[in-house]
Short mmCIF file of N, CA, C and O in Angstrom, two decimals:
data_model
loop_
_atom_site.label_atom_id
_atom_site.label_comp_id
_atom_site.label_asym_id
_atom_site.label_seq_id
_atom_site.Cartn_x
_atom_site.Cartn_y
_atom_site.Cartn_z
N MET W 120 12.24 27.59 -13.34
CA MET W 120 13.05 26.89 -14.33
C MET W 120 13.60 25.58 -13.76
O MET W 120 13.59 24.57 -14.44
N THR W 121 14.05 25.63 -12.49
CA THR W 121 14.57 24.43 -11.85
C THR W 121 13.50 23.35 -11.76
O THR W 121 13.77 22.18 -12.02
N ARG W 122 12.27 23.75 -11.43
CA ARG W 122 11.17 22.78 -11.36
C ARG W 122 10.92 22.14 -12.71
O ARG W 122 10.66 20.95 -12.80
N LEU W 123 10.96 22.94 -13.77
CA LEU W 123 10.74 22.42 -15.11
C LEU W 123 11.82 21.40 -15.48
O LEU W 123 11.52 20.33 -16.01
N ILE W 124 13.06 21.69 -15.16
CA ILE W 124 14.16 20.76 -15.46
C ILE W 124 13.97 19.46 -14.66
O ILE W 124 14.12 18.37 -15.21
N LEU W 125 13.61 19.57 -13.38
CA LEU W 125 13.38 18.37 -12.57
C LEU W 125 12.22 17.54 -13.12
O LEU W 125 12.28 16.31 -13.15
N LEU W 126 11.16 18.22 -13.56
CA LEU W 126 10.02 17.52 -14.14
C LEU W 126 10.43 16.78 -15.42
O LEU W 126 10.07 15.62 -15.61
N ILE W 127 11.20 17.42 -16.27
CA ILE W 127 11.67 16.77 -17.51
C ILE W 127 12.54 15.57 -17.19
O ILE W 127 12.40 14.50 -17.79
N VAL W 128 13.45 15.71 -16.25
CA VAL W 128 14.31 14.58 -15.84
C VAL W 128 13.46 13.44 -15.30
O VAL W 128 13.66 12.27 -15.65
N ALA W 129 12.48 13.74 -14.45
CA ALA W 129 11.62 12.71 -13.87
C ALA W 129 10.81 12.01 -14.96
O ALA W 129 10.70 10.78 -14.97
N LEU W 130 10.23 12.76 -15.89
CA LEU W 130 9.46 12.16 -16.97
C LEU W 130 10.33 11.32 -17.89
O LEU W 130 9.92 10.26 -18.35
N THR W 131 11.54 11.75 -18.13
CA THR W 131 12.47 10.97 -18.95
C THR W 131 12.80 9.65 -18.27
O THR W 131 12.82 8.60 -18.90
N ALA W 132 13.04 9.70 -16.96
CA ALA W 132 13.33 8.47 -16.21
C ALA W 132 12.16 7.51 -16.26
O ALA W 132 12.33 6.31 -16.46
N VAL W 133 10.93 8.02 -16.09
CA VAL W 133 9.74 7.17 -16.15
C VAL W 133 9.60 6.57 -17.55
O VAL W 133 9.35 5.39 -17.70
N ALA W 134 9.77 7.37 -18.58
CA ALA W 134 9.67 6.88 -19.95
C ALA W 134 10.68 5.77 -20.21
O ALA W 134 10.37 4.78 -20.86
N GLN W 135 11.89 5.94 -19.71
CA GLN W 135 12.93 4.93 -19.93
C GLN W 135 12.59 3.63 -19.21
O GLN W 135 12.80 2.56 -19.75
N THR W 136 12.07 3.69 -18.00
CA THR W 136 11.77 2.47 -17.26
C THR W 136 10.53 1.77 -17.79
O THR W 136 10.41 0.57 -17.66
N THR W 137 9.60 2.50 -18.38
CA THR W 137 8.39 1.86 -18.87
C THR W 137 8.56 1.29 -20.27
O THR W 137 7.69 0.62 -20.76
N GLN W 138 9.68 1.57 -20.91
CA GLN W 138 9.88 1.09 -22.27
C GLN W 138 10.97 0.03 -22.36
O GLN W 138 11.51 -0.21 -23.43
N VAL W 139 11.27 -0.61 -21.26
CA VAL W 139 12.25 -1.69 -21.27
C VAL W 139 11.62 -2.90 -21.94
O VAL W 139 10.49 -3.28 -21.65
N VAL W 140 12.34 -3.48 -22.86
CA VAL W 140 11.88 -4.68 -23.55
C VAL W 140 12.84 -5.80 -23.22
O VAL W 140 14.05 -5.68 -23.45
N ASP W 141 12.31 -6.88 -22.65
CA ASP W 141 13.14 -8.04 -22.33
C ASP W 141 12.72 -9.21 -23.20
O ASP W 141 11.53 -9.47 -23.37
N LEU W 142 13.68 -9.92 -23.72
CA LEU W 142 13.45 -11.11 -24.53
C LEU W 142 14.19 -12.27 -23.88
O LEU W 142 15.38 -12.17 -23.60
N TYR W 143 13.47 -13.36 -23.64
CA TYR W 143 14.07 -14.58 -23.10
C TYR W 143 13.86 -15.68 -24.15
O TYR W 143 12.73 -16.12 -24.36
N THR W 144 14.92 -16.11 -24.78
CA THR W 144 14.83 -17.19 -25.75
C THR W 144 14.80 -18.53 -25.01
O THR W 144 15.20 -18.59 -23.82
N PRO W 145 14.38 -19.60 -25.67
CA PRO W 145 14.45 -20.91 -25.02
C PRO W 145 15.87 -21.23 -24.52
O PRO W 145 16.04 -21.78 -23.44
N ARG W 146 16.86 -20.82 -25.30
CA ARG W 146 18.26 -21.06 -24.91
C ARG W 146 18.59 -20.28 -23.61
O ARG W 146 19.25 -20.79 -22.72
N ASP W 147 18.13 -19.01 -23.53
CA ASP W 147 18.34 -18.20 -22.33
C ASP W 147 17.72 -18.86 -21.10
O ASP W 147 18.35 -18.95 -20.04
N LEU W 148 16.48 -19.31 -21.25
CA LEU W 148 15.78 -19.92 -20.12
C LEU W 148 16.44 -21.23 -19.69
O LEU W 148 16.54 -21.52 -18.49
N THR W 149 16.92 -22.00 -20.66
CA THR W 149 17.63 -23.24 -20.33
C THR W 149 18.91 -22.93 -19.56
O THR W 149 19.22 -23.57 -18.55
N ALA W 150 19.65 -21.92 -20.00
CA ALA W 150 20.88 -21.53 -19.32
C ALA W 150 20.58 -21.04 -17.90
O ALA W 150 21.29 -21.40 -16.95
N MET W 151 19.53 -20.25 -17.75
CA MET W 151 19.15 -19.77 -16.40
C MET W 151 18.78 -20.93 -15.50
O MET W 151 19.15 -20.96 -14.33
N ARG W 152 18.04 -21.88 -16.06
CA ARG W 152 17.64 -23.06 -15.26
C ARG W 152 18.88 -23.81 -14.80
O ARG W 152 18.98 -24.22 -13.66
N GLN W 153 19.87 -23.96 -15.65
CA GLN W 153 21.09 -24.67 -15.28
C GLN W 153 21.85 -23.91 -14.20
O GLN W 153 22.44 -24.51 -13.31
N GLN W 154 21.82 -22.58 -14.25
CA GLN W 154 22.49 -21.77 -13.24
C GLN W 154 21.80 -21.83 -11.88
O GLN W 154 22.41 -21.52 -10.87
N MET W 155 20.54 -22.24 -11.87
CA MET W 155 19.80 -22.31 -10.61
C MET W 155 20.29 -23.44 -9.71
O MET W 155 19.97 -23.49 -8.53
N GLY W 156 21.06 -24.35 -10.27
CA GLY W 156 21.65 -25.41 -9.46
C GLY W 156 20.76 -26.62 -9.32
O GLY W 156 19.79 -26.80 -10.03
N ARG W 157 21.10 -27.44 -8.34
CA ARG W 157 20.47 -28.75 -8.18
C ARG W 157 19.42 -28.81 -7.08
O ARG W 157 18.98 -29.89 -6.72
N LYS W 158 19.01 -27.68 -6.53
CA LYS W 158 17.98 -27.72 -5.49
C LYS W 158 16.70 -28.31 -6.07
O LYS W 158 16.34 -28.03 -7.21
N ALA W 159 16.00 -29.09 -5.27
CA ALA W 159 14.77 -29.74 -5.73
C ALA W 159 13.73 -28.72 -6.17
O ALA W 159 13.06 -28.91 -7.18
N ASN W 160 13.57 -27.65 -5.44
CA ASN W 160 12.62 -26.59 -5.79
C ASN W 160 13.39 -25.27 -5.74
O ASN W 160 13.90 -24.89 -4.69
N SER W 161 13.48 -24.61 -6.88
CA SER W 161 14.23 -23.36 -6.93
C SER W 161 13.49 -22.33 -7.78
O SER W 161 12.77 -22.68 -8.70
N PHE W 162 13.70 -21.08 -7.40
CA PHE W 162 13.01 -19.97 -8.05
C PHE W 162 14.01 -18.85 -8.29
O PHE W 162 14.82 -18.56 -7.43
N ARG W 163 13.92 -18.24 -9.46
CA ARG W 163 14.83 -17.14 -9.78
C ARG W 163 14.00 -15.94 -10.23
O ARG W 163 13.28 -16.02 -11.22
N ASP W 164 14.11 -14.85 -9.49
CA ASP W 164 13.47 -13.61 -9.91
C ASP W 164 14.22 -13.07 -11.11
O ASP W 164 15.45 -13.04 -11.13
N LEU W 165 13.48 -12.62 -12.12
CA LEU W 165 14.11 -12.11 -13.33
C LEU W 165 14.04 -10.58 -13.37
O LEU W 165 15.04 -9.92 -13.19
N GLN W 166 12.86 -10.02 -13.62
CA GLN W 166 12.73 -8.57 -13.71
C GLN W 166 11.47 -8.10 -12.99
O GLN W 166 10.48 -8.81 -12.98
N LYS W 167 11.53 -6.89 -12.47
CA LYS W 167 10.36 -6.24 -11.86
C LYS W 167 9.99 -5.06 -12.73
O LYS W 167 10.84 -4.31 -13.17
N TYR W 168 8.69 -4.92 -12.96
CA TYR W 168 8.15 -3.83 -13.77
C TYR W 168 7.11 -3.11 -12.91
O TYR W 168 6.93 -3.44 -11.75
N GLY W 169 6.39 -2.16 -13.47
CA GLY W 169 5.44 -1.39 -12.69
C GLY W 169 4.41 -2.22 -11.94
O GLY W 169 4.30 -2.15 -10.72
N ASN W 170 3.65 -3.05 -12.64
CA ASN W 170 2.58 -3.81 -11.99
C ASN W 170 2.75 -5.32 -12.15
O ASN W 170 1.79 -6.06 -11.98
N HIS W 171 3.94 -5.76 -12.48
CA HIS W 171 4.18 -7.20 -12.60
C HIS W 171 5.68 -7.49 -12.52
O HIS W 171 6.50 -6.59 -12.61
N TYR W 172 5.97 -8.77 -12.31
CA TYR W 172 7.36 -9.19 -12.33
C TYR W 172 7.43 -10.61 -12.86
O TYR W 172 6.42 -11.30 -12.97
N THR W 173 8.63 -11.02 -13.25
CA THR W 173 8.81 -12.33 -13.86
C THR W 173 9.79 -13.18 -13.05
O THR W 173 10.65 -12.66 -12.36
N MET W 174 9.59 -14.49 -13.17
CA MET W 174 10.41 -15.46 -12.45
C MET W 174 10.58 -16.70 -13.32
O MET W 174 9.80 -16.94 -14.23
N LEU W 175 11.56 -17.50 -12.97
CA LEU W 175 11.70 -18.84 -13.51
C LEU W 175 11.61 -19.78 -12.32
O LEU W 175 12.24 -19.55 -11.29
N ALA W 176 10.79 -20.83 -12.45
CA ALA W 176 10.58 -21.77 -11.35
C ALA W 176 10.87 -23.19 -11.81
O ALA W 176 10.57 -23.56 -12.95
N HIS W 177 11.44 -23.97 -10.91
CA HIS W 177 11.72 -25.38 -11.17
C HIS W 177 11.31 -26.16 -9.92
O HIS W 177 11.71 -25.82 -8.81
N ARG W 178 10.50 -27.19 -10.14
CA ARG W 178 10.06 -28.04 -9.02
C ARG W 178 10.33 -29.51 -9.33
O ARG W 178 10.00 -29.98 -10.42
N GLU W 179 10.89 -30.17 -8.34
CA GLU W 179 11.07 -31.62 -8.41
C GLU W 179 10.22 -32.33 -7.38
O GLU W 179 10.10 -33.54 -7.40
N THR W 180 9.66 -31.55 -6.45
CA THR W 180 8.75 -32.09 -5.44
C THR W 180 7.54 -31.16 -5.31
O THR W 180 7.61 -29.98 -5.66
N THR W 181 6.48 -31.69 -4.79
CA THR W 181 5.28 -30.90 -4.55
C THR W 181 5.57 -29.85 -3.49
O THR W 181 6.17 -30.15 -2.46
N GLY W 182 5.16 -28.64 -3.77
CA GLY W 182 5.33 -27.55 -2.81
C GLY W 182 4.07 -27.35 -1.99
O GLY W 182 3.13 -28.15 -2.04
N SER W 183 4.03 -26.28 -1.26
CA SER W 183 2.86 -25.97 -0.44
C SER W 183 1.73 -25.45 -1.32
O SER W 183 1.95 -25.05 -2.47
N SER W 184 0.53 -25.47 -0.78
CA SER W 184 -0.57 -24.79 -1.45
C SER W 184 -0.40 -23.30 -1.18
O SER W 184 0.22 -22.90 -0.19
N GLU W 185 -0.94 -22.45 -2.07
CA GLU W 185 -0.70 -21.01 -1.99
C GLU W 185 -1.97 -20.24 -2.30
O GLU W 185 -2.78 -20.68 -3.11
N ILE W 186 -2.09 -19.09 -1.68
CA ILE W 186 -3.07 -18.08 -2.06
C ILE W 186 -2.35 -16.75 -2.05
O ILE W 186 -1.76 -16.37 -1.05
N HIS W 187 -2.38 -16.07 -3.19
CA HIS W 187 -1.81 -14.72 -3.28
C HIS W 187 -3.01 -13.77 -3.28
O HIS W 187 -3.79 -13.76 -4.23
N GLU W 188 -3.16 -12.99 -2.23
CA GLU W 188 -4.34 -12.14 -2.10
C GLU W 188 -4.36 -11.00 -3.11
O GLU W 188 -5.43 -10.53 -3.49
N HIS W 189 -3.19 -10.53 -3.56
CA HIS W 189 -3.13 -9.36 -4.43
C HIS W 189 -2.32 -9.59 -5.69
O HIS W 189 -1.95 -8.63 -6.37
N GLU W 190 -2.00 -10.85 -6.01
CA GLU W 190 -1.22 -11.15 -7.20
C GLU W 190 -1.88 -12.27 -8.00
O GLU W 190 -2.28 -13.28 -7.42
N ALA W 191 -1.98 -12.08 -9.30
CA ALA W 191 -2.38 -13.15 -10.20
C ALA W 191 -1.12 -13.83 -10.71
O ALA W 191 -0.07 -13.19 -10.83
N ASP W 192 -1.20 -15.12 -10.98
CA ASP W 192 -0.08 -15.88 -11.54
C ASP W 192 -0.41 -16.30 -12.97
O ASP W 192 -1.54 -16.73 -13.25
N ILE W 193 0.58 -16.20 -13.84
CA ILE W 193 0.48 -16.77 -15.17
C ILE W 193 1.71 -17.66 -15.34
O ILE W 193 2.84 -17.19 -15.20
N PHE W 194 1.48 -18.95 -15.54
CA PHE W 194 2.57 -19.92 -15.70
C PHE W 194 2.64 -20.34 -17.16
O PHE W 194 1.62 -20.69 -17.76
N PHE W 195 3.86 -20.35 -17.71
CA PHE W 195 4.15 -20.87 -19.03
C PHE W 195 5.04 -22.09 -18.81
O PHE W 195 6.21 -21.93 -18.43
N VAL W 196 4.51 -23.28 -19.03
CA VAL W 196 5.27 -24.50 -18.75
C VAL W 196 6.32 -24.71 -19.83
O VAL W 196 6.01 -24.78 -21.02
N ARG W 197 7.58 -24.77 -19.41
CA ARG W 197 8.71 -24.94 -20.33
C ARG W 197 9.05 -26.42 -20.55
O ARG W 197 9.25 -26.85 -21.67
N GLU W 198 9.17 -27.14 -19.43
CA GLU W 198 9.59 -28.54 -19.51
C GLU W 198 8.85 -29.35 -18.45
O GLU W 198 8.54 -28.83 -17.38
N GLY W 199 8.63 -30.61 -18.78
CA GLY W 199 8.05 -31.52 -17.81
C GLY W 199 6.53 -31.51 -17.84
O GLY W 199 5.90 -30.88 -18.68
N ASP W 200 5.98 -32.25 -16.90
CA ASP W 200 4.53 -32.28 -16.75
C ASP W 200 4.19 -32.48 -15.30
O ASP W 200 5.02 -32.94 -14.51
N SER W 201 2.99 -32.10 -14.95
CA SER W 201 2.57 -32.12 -13.57
C SER W 201 1.06 -32.02 -13.52
O SER W 201 0.39 -32.01 -14.55
N VAL W 202 0.53 -31.88 -12.31
CA VAL W 202 -0.89 -31.62 -12.08
C VAL W 202 -0.97 -30.38 -11.24
O VAL W 202 -0.19 -30.20 -10.29
N ILE W 203 -1.91 -29.49 -11.57
CA ILE W 203 -2.15 -28.32 -10.75
C ILE W 203 -3.57 -28.42 -10.20
O ILE W 203 -4.50 -28.81 -10.90
N VAL W 204 -3.70 -28.10 -8.92
CA VAL W 204 -5.00 -28.05 -8.27
C VAL W 204 -5.32 -26.58 -8.04
O VAL W 204 -4.49 -25.83 -7.51
N THR W 205 -6.52 -26.16 -8.46
CA THR W 205 -6.94 -24.77 -8.27
C THR W 205 -8.33 -24.74 -7.65
O THR W 205 -9.14 -25.66 -7.85
N GLY W 206 -8.60 -23.67 -6.90
CA GLY W 206 -9.90 -23.54 -6.26
C GLY W 206 -9.97 -24.35 -4.99
O GLY W 206 -8.95 -24.73 -4.41
N GLY W 207 -11.17 -24.63 -4.55
CA GLY W 207 -11.35 -25.41 -3.33
C GLY W 207 -10.96 -24.63 -2.09
O GLY W 207 -10.98 -23.40 -2.08
N LYS W 208 -10.56 -25.37 -1.06
CA LYS W 208 -10.22 -24.77 0.23
C LYS W 208 -8.81 -25.18 0.64
O LYS W 208 -8.47 -26.36 0.62
N MET W 209 -8.02 -24.19 1.04
CA MET W 209 -6.67 -24.48 1.50
C MET W 209 -6.72 -25.19 2.85
O MET W 209 -7.48 -24.80 3.73
N VAL W 210 -5.89 -26.19 3.01
CA VAL W 210 -5.77 -26.93 4.27
C VAL W 210 -4.51 -26.47 4.99
O VAL W 210 -3.45 -26.34 4.37
N GLY W 211 -4.62 -26.21 6.29
CA GLY W 211 -3.46 -25.84 7.10
C GLY W 211 -2.87 -24.50 6.73
O GLY W 211 -1.66 -24.31 6.85
N GLY W 212 -3.69 -23.57 6.30
CA GLY W 212 -3.20 -22.28 5.85
C GLY W 212 -2.62 -21.41 6.96
O GLY W 212 -3.12 -21.41 8.08
N HIS W 213 -1.55 -20.71 6.65
CA HIS W 213 -0.94 -19.75 7.57
C HIS W 213 -0.36 -18.60 6.75
O HIS W 213 -0.05 -18.76 5.56
N LEU W 214 -0.21 -17.47 7.39
CA LEU W 214 0.32 -16.28 6.72
C LEU W 214 1.83 -16.43 6.56
O LEU W 214 2.56 -16.55 7.53
N GLN W 215 2.28 -16.46 5.31
CA GLN W 215 3.71 -16.55 5.01
C GLN W 215 4.35 -15.16 5.09
O GLN W 215 5.42 -14.98 5.63
N LYS W 216 3.66 -14.19 4.51
CA LYS W 216 4.03 -12.78 4.54
C LYS W 216 2.75 -12.03 4.18
O LYS W 216 1.78 -12.65 3.74
N PRO W 217 2.71 -10.74 4.37
CA PRO W 217 1.47 -10.01 4.06
C PRO W 217 0.98 -10.30 2.64
O PRO W 217 1.73 -10.21 1.68
N GLY W 218 -0.29 -10.71 2.54
CA GLY W 218 -0.89 -11.00 1.25
C GLY W 218 -0.59 -12.38 0.70
O GLY W 218 -1.03 -12.72 -0.40
N GLU W 219 0.14 -13.20 1.45
CA GLU W 219 0.59 -14.51 0.97
C GLU W 219 0.28 -15.58 2.00
O GLU W 219 0.85 -15.58 3.10
N LEU W 220 -0.61 -16.51 1.65
CA LEU W 220 -0.94 -17.63 2.52
C LEU W 220 -0.33 -18.91 1.95
O LEU W 220 -0.32 -19.11 0.74
N ARG W 221 0.14 -19.77 2.84
CA ARG W 221 0.67 -21.09 2.45
C ARG W 221 -0.02 -22.14 3.28
O ARG W 221 -0.37 -21.92 4.44
N GLY W 222 -0.21 -23.31 2.69
CA GLY W 222 -0.85 -24.42 3.38
C GLY W 222 -0.23 -25.74 2.97
O GLY W 222 0.75 -25.79 2.23
N THR W 223 -0.83 -26.82 3.46
CA THR W 223 -0.30 -28.16 3.18
C THR W 223 -0.92 -28.80 1.95
O THR W 223 -0.28 -29.59 1.28
N SER W 224 -2.19 -28.45 1.67
CA SER W 224 -2.87 -29.06 0.52
C SER W 224 -4.13 -28.26 0.21
O SER W 224 -4.38 -27.22 0.81
N ILE W 225 -4.92 -28.79 -0.71
CA ILE W 225 -6.19 -28.17 -1.09
C ILE W 225 -7.26 -29.24 -1.10
O ILE W 225 -7.06 -30.33 -1.66
N GLU W 226 -8.39 -28.93 -0.49
CA GLU W 226 -9.56 -29.82 -0.50
C GLU W 226 -10.55 -29.31 -1.53
O GLU W 226 -10.86 -28.12 -1.56
N GLY W 227 -11.06 -30.24 -2.35
CA GLY W 227 -12.15 -29.90 -3.24
C GLY W 227 -11.79 -29.05 -4.44
O GLY W 227 -12.68 -28.51 -5.10
N GLY W 228 -10.53 -28.90 -4.76
CA GLY W 228 -10.14 -28.10 -5.92
C GLY W 228 -10.26 -28.89 -7.22
O GLY W 228 -10.52 -30.09 -7.21
N GLN W 229 -10.07 -28.21 -8.33
CA GLN W 229 -10.10 -28.84 -9.64
C GLN W 229 -8.68 -29.20 -10.06
O GLN W 229 -7.79 -28.35 -10.02
N LYS W 230 -8.50 -30.46 -10.48
CA LYS W 230 -7.18 -30.91 -10.93
C LYS W 230 -7.11 -30.82 -12.45
O LYS W 230 -8.04 -31.20 -13.15
N ARG W 231 -5.97 -30.29 -12.91
CA ARG W 231 -5.71 -30.18 -14.35
C ARG W 231 -4.29 -30.65 -14.61
O ARG W 231 -3.38 -30.36 -13.84
N SER W 232 -4.09 -31.27 -15.75
CA SER W 232 -2.73 -31.66 -16.17
C SER W 232 -2.03 -30.44 -16.73
O SER W 232 -2.65 -29.60 -17.39
N LEU W 233 -0.75 -30.33 -16.45
CA LEU W 233 0.12 -29.32 -17.04
C LEU W 233 1.23 -30.03 -17.79
O LEU W 233 1.81 -30.98 -17.27
N LYS W 234 1.52 -29.55 -19.00
CA LYS W 234 2.63 -30.12 -19.76
C LYS W 234 3.32 -29.02 -20.54
O LYS W 234 2.79 -27.91 -20.65
N ALA W 235 4.50 -29.31 -21.05
CA ALA W 235 5.29 -28.32 -21.78
C ALA W 235 4.43 -27.67 -22.86
O ALA W 235 3.72 -28.35 -23.59
N GLY W 236 4.48 -26.33 -22.89
CA GLY W 236 3.70 -25.57 -23.86
C GLY W 236 2.41 -25.01 -23.30
O GLY W 236 1.82 -24.10 -23.88
N ASP W 237 1.94 -25.54 -22.17
CA ASP W 237 0.70 -25.04 -21.56
C ASP W 237 0.92 -23.70 -20.87
O ASP W 237 2.01 -23.40 -20.38
N VAL W 238 -0.15 -22.91 -20.84
CA VAL W 238 -0.17 -21.64 -20.14
C VAL W 238 -1.41 -21.64 -19.24
O VAL W 238 -2.49 -22.03 -19.69
N ILE W 239 -1.26 -21.24 -17.99
CA ILE W 239 -2.39 -21.17 -17.08
C ILE W 239 -2.38 -19.83 -16.35
O ILE W 239 -1.32 -19.36 -15.94
N HIS W 240 -3.56 -19.24 -16.22
CA HIS W 240 -3.75 -17.98 -15.49
C HIS W 240 -4.50 -18.30 -14.20
O HIS W 240 -5.56 -18.93 -14.24
N ILE W 241 -3.95 -17.88 -13.07
CA ILE W 241 -4.58 -18.10 -11.76
C ILE W 241 -4.86 -16.73 -11.14
O ILE W 241 -3.92 -16.02 -10.78
N PRO W 242 -6.13 -16.34 -11.05
CA PRO W 242 -6.45 -15.02 -10.49
C PRO W 242 -6.03 -14.90 -9.03
O PRO W 242 -5.91 -15.90 -8.31
N ALA W 243 -5.84 -13.67 -8.59
CA ALA W 243 -5.55 -13.40 -7.18
C ALA W 243 -6.67 -14.00 -6.32
O ALA W 243 -7.84 -13.99 -6.71
N GLY W 244 -6.29 -14.55 -5.17
CA GLY W 244 -7.27 -15.09 -4.23
C GLY W 244 -7.66 -16.54 -4.47
O GLY W 244 -8.42 -17.10 -3.69
N VAL W 245 -7.17 -17.16 -5.53
CA VAL W 245 -7.52 -18.55 -5.84
C VAL W 245 -6.45 -19.49 -5.27
O VAL W 245 -5.27 -19.37 -5.62
N PRO W 246 -6.87 -20.44 -4.41
CA PRO W 246 -5.89 -21.43 -3.92
C PRO W 246 -5.34 -22.24 -5.10
O PRO W 246 -6.07 -22.58 -6.03
N HIS W 247 -4.04 -22.55 -5.03
CA HIS W 247 -3.44 -23.38 -6.07
C HIS W 247 -2.23 -24.13 -5.51
O HIS W 247 -1.60 -23.69 -4.56
N GLN W 248 -1.96 -25.26 -6.15
CA GLN W 248 -0.83 -26.09 -5.74
C GLN W 248 -0.41 -26.97 -6.90
O GLN W 248 -1.26 -27.60 -7.55
N ILE W 249 0.88 -27.01 -7.17
CA ILE W 249 1.41 -27.90 -8.20
C ILE W 249 1.82 -29.21 -7.53
O ILE W 249 2.59 -29.21 -6.57
N LEU W 250 1.26 -30.30 -8.04
CA LEU W 250 1.57 -31.64 -7.53
C LEU W 250 2.57 -32.29 -8.48
O LEU W 250 2.26 -32.52 -9.65
N VAL W 251 3.75 -32.55 -7.98
CA VAL W 251 4.82 -33.10 -8.80
C VAL W 251 4.94 -34.60 -8.56
O VAL W 251 5.06 -35.05 -7.42
N THR W 252 4.93 -35.35 -9.64
CA THR W 252 5.15 -36.79 -9.56
C THR W 252 6.64 -37.02 -9.35
O THR W 252 7.46 -36.44 -10.09
N PRO W 253 7.03 -37.84 -8.35
CA PRO W 253 8.46 -38.09 -8.14
C PRO W 253 9.15 -38.53 -9.43
O PRO W 253 8.63 -39.35 -10.18
N GLY W 254 10.30 -37.92 -9.70
CA GLY W 254 11.07 -38.25 -10.89
C GLY W 254 10.62 -37.52 -12.15
O GLY W 254 11.16 -37.75 -13.22
N LYS W 255 9.59 -36.66 -12.02
CA LYS W 255 9.09 -35.92 -13.18
C LYS W 255 9.06 -34.42 -12.87
O LYS W 255 8.02 -33.86 -12.57
N PRO W 256 10.21 -33.76 -12.91
CA PRO W 256 10.27 -32.34 -12.58
C PRO W 256 9.55 -31.47 -13.61
O PRO W 256 9.28 -31.91 -14.73
N ILE W 257 9.25 -30.25 -13.20
CA ILE W 257 8.60 -29.28 -14.08
C ILE W 257 9.31 -27.94 -13.95
O ILE W 257 9.71 -27.55 -12.85
N THR W 258 9.49 -27.26 -15.08
CA THR W 258 10.09 -25.93 -15.11
C THR W 258 9.10 -25.00 -15.81
O THR W 258 8.57 -25.36 -16.86
N TYR W 259 8.86 -23.83 -15.21
CA TYR W 259 7.90 -22.91 -15.79
C TYR W 259 8.31 -21.46 -15.58
O TYR W 259 8.96 -21.12 -14.61
N PHE W 260 7.95 -20.65 -16.57
CA PHE W 260 8.18 -19.20 -16.53
C PHE W 260 6.94 -18.59 -15.90
O PHE W 260 5.81 -18.97 -16.20
N VAL W 261 7.15 -17.65 -14.97
CA VAL W 261 6.04 -17.07 -14.21
C VAL W 261 5.97 -15.57 -14.45
O VAL W 261 6.99 -14.88 -14.42
N VAL W 262 4.75 -15.08 -14.67
CA VAL W 262 4.46 -13.65 -14.65
C VAL W 262 3.53 -13.44 -13.47
O VAL W 262 2.46 -14.06 -13.40
N LYS W 263 3.94 -12.63 -12.52
CA LYS W 263 3.11 -12.29 -11.36
C LYS W 263 2.59 -10.88 -11.56
O LYS W 263 3.38 -9.94 -11.68
N VAL W 264 1.27 -10.75 -11.63
CA VAL W 264 0.64 -9.45 -11.84
C VAL W 264 0.19 -8.93 -10.48
O VAL W 264 -0.63 -9.56 -9.80
N THR W 265 0.74 -7.80 -10.07
CA THR W 265 0.50 -7.26 -8.73
C THR W 265 -0.68 -6.28 -8.73
O THR W 265 -1.18 -5.88 -9.77
N GLY W 266 -1.09 -5.92 -7.52
CA GLY W 266 -2.12 -4.90 -7.37
C GLY W 266 -3.51 -5.36 -7.72
O GLY W 266 -4.36 -4.56 -8.10
N GLN W 267 -3.78 -6.63 -7.60
CA GLN W 267 -5.11 -7.17 -7.94
C GLN W 267 -6.09 -6.93 -6.81
O GLN W 267 -5.78 -6.87 -5.70
#
C-alpha cells in the first residue's frame, strides 16, 4: 500500500511539472529586458523544462562563436537587427564547459540578416555567431533544446 501511495504521489508530481504553461507577453519581455540592466551583453534564464529551457538575451557587441554539442538553439528576434553566421569552421575554439565550445570567429560560414520578428533554428553541433553592428543592439528570446 505504501508503494502504491508513493507511486501516485510521484506520478502526480510528474504530471504537475509537465503541464506548466508559461506565457510571456511583449510587455513581459520588455520589462525583463529592462531589469537585466545596462550590461552590453546580458542573458537571463527564464524556465527549465524536461528537454528544453528558455532565456532572454541582449547583445550590444559581438560575442564569441559557439558550438553546442548537445543543444539546438531557436532564436526569436524581439528588437534590433544583426547578422548571424552559421556553419563553417570555428576559429580559436576551446572548451567552455562540457558540450560547449567557444571561439573567436567563424571561417567560411553562411551570413544571414536577423531582424525583429525573425526566427532561426540552429541544430546542435553547428557553429554560430551573432555579429552586432556598433550602436545597433539586438534582443532575442531563446529556446534551448537539450539532449540532441
